[in-house]
Amino acid sequence: MDKTFYITTPIYYPSARPHMGHAYSSIIADFFARFKNIDGHKVHFLTGTDEHGLKVQRAAEKNGQDTQKFCDQISKTFQDLSKTLNLSNTDFIRTTEERHKKSVQHLWNELEKNDDIYLSNYSGWYSVSDEAFYNEDEIDEIDGKKVAKSSRSSVEWIEEESYFFRLSKWEKPLLEYYKSNPDFIAPESRKNEVISFVKSGLKDLSISRKTFSWGIPVPNNEKHVIYVWLDALTNYLSALEYPDKDHELFKKFWPASIHLIGKDIIRFHAVYWPAFLLAAKIDLPKKIYGHGWILSGEEKMSKSKGNILDPLKIVEKYGLDPLRYYLIKEVSFGNDGNISQERLEDCINSDLANNYGNLCQRVVAFAIKNCKGKVPNEIKFQDEDFIILNKFKDNLENIRSKIDQQNINFYIDYIVNSLFEANKYFNDQEPWKKKDNLIRLNTIVYTTLEIVRKISFLLYPIIPESSLKALKIFNISENEINLSSIENNEYLLKDNNINKIDILFNKIEKNND
RNA sequence: GGCGGGGUAGCUCAGUUGGUUAGAGCGCAGGACUCAUAAGCCUGAGGUCAGUGGUUCGAUCCCACUUCCCGCUACCA
């Protein structure tokens, strides 16, 4: 049976324009998807938009637009973002699609059938201006008027008929599940938060609303729409043609390998979602990973410096691959990351241009001048060649296992170290002094070409476009990239032509101001 | 308030189940080379590992206190 891998991003809520947080989730997910793809897995990579809810309905009204058309428009900006980020997603789901509606309603029916849903009243202190409910302890009384402590806006007691999900019933099963599946929630800090939250007790969850209509109707009670989280989370199933559990997609890809999300929505994914699934007797996803936020430090948004948090502007100015590389390299995965334009430029110059780009150029230029522009034929490896070549083979299993632990930083550090070693190797071997020993010269060139090839394979999940550009040296195309071939020290066919390539990364002129 | 995480070189971060001179990258300074995008290679400067006290033969790592930062503490997504 083929190895499979199903990864999802959050579905994005179109109340705001795409920002760096969206880009980050997507890029990281794409990294994993591409890695698994070149490592022989059948990959399903899902992203999409979450289009229901009061805010969307209001935003559309405000624009005097038909709600669906409004959604079409905003969803398009996220579909465009996926293209801009060069995502390899195999599907893009929208919660306004029919396949999703069918799936959510079916899940609802399952929950109802299993007695996990009941009708009752939802009540609480509601602030119209904040659009939020408050608990008793979040309320103050000033001059006989109840107000929210945080915003000081006045609140009123509201009771509304609502369907509830028996979340409380799943408190113990969830805790047991976390215990027997210690890798279910990552990173560790998030797991601890979730567990302590569940341990503090779960109340039943309101899962329908009557106050607005932009949503999926509750089966058999059209006055209610299904509350947004039950709606939104189900997208992960809808994209696999749930409720058709015999469908090829569902059989192949469920349970999901990993739901990649931001830490802000960990609870919905690590508590509500597994509870829904347990109640519906559906297998739980293997992992929920809540990554950190992208922060822009002290840097104020200014016109001269540009806004680092706008991914589209960054891509426009520096290109996509530098952004992808930078986010993956410099953010300690799982933690919040501070990004700055200055560090991005440093990364481009030192890692991408000087280290990787220049290595490609120097070996190609050398081979064209000294090896007739062909992959050398007569070679004889020595110890120092084997040492550097075999490192890839020796580390392959470790790389795979680190990726399965989402240790992205190990992966990229490994690549950067390999680049240092490669440049050092070429330096130390001094092929330019070996013109009277062609076999040695050829061997050094062949070895270095092999290293460039292996590193370019490893870089493909991070900077796919640039990796492919580099692989044009050897006329290697995208579908030929496969991870296990980094074990092979003589992958490159001898006497094949070597192609001169354009500069991969232009250096950024830094001006001190 | 309660629970949890953290304060390590100019910057971004590793690390230590407590043990000789605390690490990487970037940045900075010097050197040798020249195949290459004036790139690469070598060498070096820079830290009382937040503060105070304690346990210990010995603490950056353990404990207590102090201080600063951050997260969670349910229905905004």
Short mmCIF file of N, CA and C (backbone and C1' of nucleotides) in Angstrom, two decimals, chain A residues 13 50 55 190 193 201-203 206 227-228 267 332 335 343 346 354 357-358 361-362 366 369 423 426-427 432 505 507, chain B residues 3-5 11-14 24-27 33-42 70-77:
data_model
loop_
_atom_site.label_atom_id
_atom_site.label_comp_id
_atom_site.label_asym_id
_atom_site.label_seq_id
_atom_site.Cartn_x
_atom_site.Cartn_y
_atom_site.Cartn_z
N TYR A 13 -10.64 32.79 7.61
CA TYR A 13 -11.87 33.55 7.76
C TYR A 13 -11.71 34.88 7.04
N ASP A 50 -13.27 29.83 5.32
CA ASP A 50 -14.37 29.63 6.25
C ASP A 50 -15.30 30.82 6.08
N LYS A 55 -20.34 37.95 11.07
CA LYS A 55 -19.45 39.01 10.61
C LYS A 55 -19.43 39.10 9.10
N ARG A 190 1.57 23.63 24.31
CA ARG A 190 0.15 23.70 23.95
C ARG A 190 -0.61 22.52 24.55
N GLU A 193 -1.43 23.15 28.09
CA GLU A 193 -2.53 24.11 28.21
C GLU A 193 -3.87 23.45 27.97
N GLY A 201 -12.65 21.27 33.63
CA GLY A 201 -14.07 20.97 33.47
C GLY A 201 -14.63 21.52 32.17
N LEU A 202 -15.41 20.70 31.49
CA LEU A 202 -15.99 21.12 30.22
C LEU A 202 -17.49 21.31 30.37
N LYS A 203 -17.96 22.43 29.85
CA LYS A 203 -19.40 22.66 29.80
C LYS A 203 -19.90 22.31 28.41
N SER A 206 -22.71 25.41 23.00
CA SER A 206 -23.78 25.87 22.12
C SER A 206 -23.34 25.73 20.67
N TYR A 227 -23.60 26.41 14.32
CA TYR A 227 -22.58 27.33 14.82
C TYR A 227 -21.24 27.06 14.16
N VAL A 228 -20.53 28.15 14.04
CA VAL A 228 -19.39 28.20 13.13
C VAL A 228 -18.31 27.14 13.35
N ARG A 267 -7.67 25.24 20.96
CA ARG A 267 -8.74 24.61 21.73
C ARG A 267 -9.80 24.00 20.82
N SER A 332 11.70 29.94 15.23
CA SER A 332 11.86 28.70 15.97
C SER A 332 10.48 28.03 15.99
N ASN A 335 7.32 28.26 18.41
CA ASN A 335 7.33 29.50 19.20
C ASN A 335 6.93 30.68 18.33
N ARG A 343 16.68 41.27 8.86
CA ARG A 343 17.10 39.88 8.97
C ARG A 343 16.76 39.11 7.70
N ASP A 346 19.52 39.86 5.39
CA ASP A 346 20.71 39.11 5.79
C ASP A 346 20.64 37.67 5.29
N ASN A 354 25.12 34.02 -1.13
CA ASN A 354 26.54 33.69 -0.95
C ASN A 354 26.79 32.20 -0.79
N GLY A 357 23.55 29.98 -3.70
CA GLY A 357 23.58 30.46 -5.08
C GLY A 357 24.99 30.49 -5.64
N ASN A 358 25.89 31.01 -4.85
CA ASN A 358 27.26 31.12 -5.32
C ASN A 358 27.93 29.76 -5.48
N GLN A 361 26.95 28.48 -8.81
CA GLN A 361 27.66 29.18 -9.88
C GLN A 361 29.12 28.75 -9.97
N ARG A 362 29.78 28.65 -8.83
CA ARG A 362 31.22 28.39 -8.88
C ARG A 362 31.52 27.01 -9.44
N PHE A 366 33.18 26.36 -13.13
CA PHE A 366 34.42 25.59 -13.14
C PHE A 366 34.31 24.38 -14.07
N LYS A 369 34.43 25.38 -17.74
CA LYS A 369 35.78 25.73 -18.21
C LYS A 369 36.70 24.52 -18.25
N ASN A 423 31.12 24.19 0.51
CA ASN A 423 32.03 25.27 0.13
C ASN A 423 33.44 25.02 0.65
N PHE A 426 35.17 22.30 -1.47
CA PHE A 426 35.66 22.80 -2.76
C PHE A 426 36.93 23.64 -2.55
N ASN A 427 36.89 24.46 -1.50
CA ASN A 427 38.06 25.26 -1.15
C ASN A 427 39.26 24.39 -0.85
N TRP A 432 41.32 23.99 -8.83
CA TRP A 432 42.02 24.85 -9.78
C TRP A 432 43.52 24.62 -9.78
N PHE A 505 19.88 33.97 -6.73
CA PHE A 505 19.41 35.02 -5.82
C PHE A 505 20.29 36.24 -5.97
N LYS A 507 21.82 39.62 -4.72
CA LYS A 507 22.09 40.18 -3.40
C LYS A 507 21.34 41.50 -3.23
P C B 3 -0.91 28.43 41.59
"O5'" C B 3 -0.90 27.75 40.15
"C5'" C B 3 -1.58 26.52 39.92
"C4'" C B 3 -1.60 26.20 38.45
"C3'" C B 3 -0.25 26.26 37.75
"O3'" C B 3 0.54 25.11 37.96
"C1'" C B 3 -1.84 27.39 36.45
P G B 4 2.14 25.26 37.95
"O5'" G B 4 2.45 25.61 36.43
"C5'" G B 4 2.28 24.61 35.43
"C4'" G B 4 2.49 25.21 34.05
"C3'" G B 4 3.86 25.79 33.76
"O3'" G B 4 4.83 24.79 33.47
"C1'" G B 4 2.22 27.24 32.94
P G B 5 6.39 25.15 33.67
"O5'" G B 5 6.67 26.10 32.42
"C5'" G B 5 6.62 25.58 31.09
"C4'" G B 5 6.92 26.67 30.10
"C3'" G B 5 8.24 27.40 30.30
"O3'" G B 5 9.34 26.67 29.79
"C1'" G B 5 6.54 28.97 29.91
P C B 11 21.41 42.69 21.58
"O5'" C B 11 21.08 42.28 20.08
"C5'" C B 11 20.25 43.11 19.26
"C4'" C B 11 19.93 42.37 17.98
"C3'" C B 11 19.23 41.03 18.17
"O3'" C B 11 17.82 41.21 18.26
"C1'" C B 11 21.07 40.74 16.72
P U B 12 16.99 40.14 19.10
"O5'" U B 12 17.06 38.86 18.17
"C5'" U B 12 16.34 38.81 16.94
"C4'" U B 12 16.48 37.44 16.32
"C3'" U B 12 16.17 36.27 17.25
"O3'" U B 12 14.78 36.05 17.35
"C1'" U B 12 18.18 35.84 16.10
P C B 13 14.22 35.23 18.62
"O5'" C B 13 15.32 34.09 18.76
"C5'" C B 13 15.03 32.87 19.34
"C4'" C B 13 16.07 31.87 18.84
"C3'" C B 13 16.39 30.74 19.81
"O3'" C B 13 15.41 29.72 19.73
"C1'" C B 13 18.40 31.56 18.87
P A B 14 15.24 28.70 20.95
"O5'" A B 14 16.29 27.54 20.63
"C5'" A B 14 17.53 27.56 21.18
"C4'" A B 14 18.39 26.53 20.53
"C3'" A B 14 18.83 25.43 21.47
"O3'" A B 14 17.93 24.34 21.45
"C1'" A B 14 20.72 26.42 20.50
P A B 24 30.77 28.45 18.03
"O5'" A B 24 29.46 28.35 17.13
"C5'" A B 24 29.10 27.10 16.55
"C4'" A B 24 27.81 27.27 15.80
"C3'" A B 24 27.75 28.52 14.93
"O3'" A B 24 28.40 28.30 13.70
"C1'" A B 24 25.76 28.34 16.18
P G B 25 29.04 29.52 12.90
"O5'" G B 25 27.75 30.23 12.34
"C5'" G B 25 26.93 29.59 11.35
"C4'" G B 25 25.72 30.43 11.09
"C3'" G B 25 26.02 31.90 10.81
"O3'" G B 25 26.36 32.10 9.46
"C1'" G B 25 24.32 31.75 12.42
P C B 26 27.42 33.20 9.07
"O5'" C B 26 26.59 34.54 9.29
"C5'" C B 26 25.41 34.79 8.52
"C4'" C B 26 24.69 35.98 9.09
"C3'" C B 26 25.53 37.25 9.23
"O3'" C B 26 25.59 37.96 8.00
"C1'" C B 26 24.34 36.87 11.23
P G B 27 26.99 38.70 7.60
"O5'" G B 27 27.10 39.81 8.73
"C5'" G B 27 26.19 40.91 8.75
"C4'" G B 27 26.46 41.76 9.98
"C3'" G B 27 27.90 42.20 10.14
"O3'" G B 27 28.18 43.35 9.37
"C1'" G B 27 27.11 41.33 12.18
P C B 33 48.66 34.21 -0.36
"O5'" C B 33 47.37 33.49 -0.96
"C5'" C B 33 47.45 32.13 -1.41
"C4'" C B 33 46.07 31.62 -1.72
"C3'" C B 33 45.48 31.97 -3.08
"O3'" C B 33 46.00 31.13 -4.10
"C1'" C B 33 43.81 32.15 -1.41
P U B 34 46.17 31.72 -5.57
"O5'" U B 34 44.67 31.83 -6.05
"C5'" U B 34 43.86 30.67 -6.30
"C4'" U B 34 42.49 31.14 -6.72
"C3'" U B 34 42.50 31.80 -8.08
"O3'" U B 34 42.02 30.80 -8.97
"C1'" U B 34 41.37 33.17 -6.41
P C B 35 41.57 31.10 -10.46
"O5'" C B 35 40.08 30.51 -10.42
"C5'" C B 35 39.55 29.80 -11.53
"C4'" C B 35 38.23 29.22 -11.13
"C3'" C B 35 37.21 30.25 -10.69
"O3'" C B 35 36.57 30.79 -11.82
"C1'" C B 35 37.21 28.41 -9.20
P A B 36 36.09 32.27 -11.82
"O5'" A B 36 34.78 32.23 -10.93
"C5'" A B 36 33.60 31.60 -11.42
"C4'" A B 36 32.56 31.65 -10.33
"C3'" A B 36 32.18 33.07 -9.90
"O3'" A B 36 31.01 33.43 -10.60
"C1'" A B 36 32.73 31.72 -8.01
P U B 37 30.80 34.91 -11.09
"O5'" U B 37 29.90 35.53 -9.94
"C5'" U B 37 29.65 36.95 -9.96
"C4'" U B 37 29.02 37.35 -8.65
"C3'" U B 37 29.73 36.82 -7.41
"O3'" U B 37 30.67 37.76 -6.89
"C1'" U B 37 27.34 36.73 -7.23
P A B 38 31.10 39.19 -7.13
"O5'" A B 38 31.37 39.66 -5.62
"C5'" A B 38 31.98 38.76 -4.72
"C4'" A B 38 32.92 39.56 -3.87
"C3'" A B 38 32.25 40.66 -3.06
"O3'" A B 38 32.08 40.17 -1.76
"C1'" A B 38 34.33 41.34 -4.05
P A B 39 30.64 40.15 -1.10
"O5'" A B 39 30.11 38.67 -1.34
"C5'" A B 39 30.80 37.59 -0.77
"C4'" A B 39 30.37 36.33 -1.47
"C3'" A B 39 30.93 35.08 -0.83
"O3'" A B 39 30.05 34.62 0.17
"C1'" A B 39 31.45 35.08 -3.11
P G B 40 30.60 34.29 1.60
"O5'" G B 40 31.45 32.96 1.36
"C5'" G B 40 30.84 31.81 0.78
"C4'" G B 40 31.92 30.81 0.43
"C3'" G B 40 32.87 30.48 1.56
"O3'" G B 40 32.37 29.44 2.37
"C1'" G B 40 34.12 31.06 -0.34
P C B 41 32.75 29.38 3.92
"O5'" C B 41 34.32 29.12 3.92
"C5'" C B 41 34.85 27.87 3.49
"C4'" C B 41 36.34 27.86 3.65
"C3'" C B 41 36.85 28.23 5.04
"O3'" C B 41 36.82 27.12 5.92
"C1'" C B 41 38.06 29.45 3.44
P C B 42 36.61 27.38 7.47
"O5'" C B 42 37.99 28.01 7.94
"C5'" C B 42 39.19 27.25 7.86
"C4'" C B 42 40.35 28.10 8.31
"C3'" C B 42 40.17 28.77 9.67
"O3'" C B 42 40.48 27.87 10.72
"C1'" C B 42 40.97 30.35 8.12
P C B 70 4.23 41.31 27.93
"O5'" C B 70 4.01 39.79 27.52
"C5'" C B 70 4.44 39.32 26.25
"C4'" C B 70 4.37 37.81 26.22
"C3'" C B 70 3.02 37.19 26.52
"O3'" C B 70 2.13 37.28 25.42
"C1'" C B 70 4.71 35.98 27.61
P G B 71 0.57 37.17 25.71
"O5'" G B 71 0.34 35.61 25.91
"C5'" G B 71 0.60 34.72 24.83
"C4'" G B 71 0.42 33.30 25.30
"C3'" G B 71 -0.93 32.99 25.91
"O3'" G B 71 -1.89 32.72 24.91
"C1'" G B 71 0.76 32.13 27.30
P C B 72 -3.41 33.09 25.19
"O5'" C B 72 -3.86 31.95 26.21
"C5'" C B 72 -3.94 30.60 25.78
"C4'" C B 72 -4.30 29.74 26.96
"C3'" C B 72 -5.54 30.18 27.74
"O3'" C B 72 -6.73 29.77 27.12
"C1'" C B 72 -3.80 29.71 29.25
P U B 73 -8.03 30.68 27.29
"O5'" U B 73 -8.35 30.58 28.85
"C5'" U B 73 -8.73 29.34 29.42
"C4'" U B 73 -8.90 29.51 30.89
"C3'" U B 73 -9.88 30.61 31.31
"O3'" U B 73 -11.21 30.16 31.25
"C1'" U B 73 -7.92 30.75 32.60
P A B 74 -12.42 31.09 30.98
"O5'" A B 74 -13.02 30.52 29.62
"C5'" A B 74 -12.34 30.77 28.37
"C4'" A B 74 -13.17 30.18 27.28
"C3'" A B 74 -14.62 30.67 27.30
"O3'" A B 74 -14.69 31.81 26.48
"C1'" A B 74 -14.54 28.30 27.15
P C B 75 -16.08 32.66 26.44
"O5'" C B 75 -16.75 32.10 25.12
"C5'" C B 75 -15.99 32.04 23.90
"C4'" C B 75 -16.82 31.33 22.86
"C3'" C B 75 -18.15 32.00 22.57
"O3'" C B 75 -18.02 32.87 21.44
"C1'" C B 75 -18.45 29.67 22.95
P C B 76 -17.37 34.31 21.67
"O5'" C B 76 -17.04 34.72 20.17
"C5'" C B 76 -17.88 35.57 19.45
"C4'" C B 76 -17.04 36.22 18.40
"C3'" C B 76 -16.26 35.25 17.52
"O3'" C B 76 -17.05 34.81 16.44
"C1'" C B 76 -14.82 36.95 18.29
P A B 77 -17.35 33.31 16.32
"O5'" A B 77 -17.19 33.11 14.75
"C5'" A B 77 -16.21 32.26 14.23
"C4'" A B 77 -15.11 33.07 13.57
"C3'" A B 77 -13.91 32.23 13.20
"O3'" A B 77 -14.08 31.66 11.91
"C1'" A B 77 -13.20 34.08 14.45
#
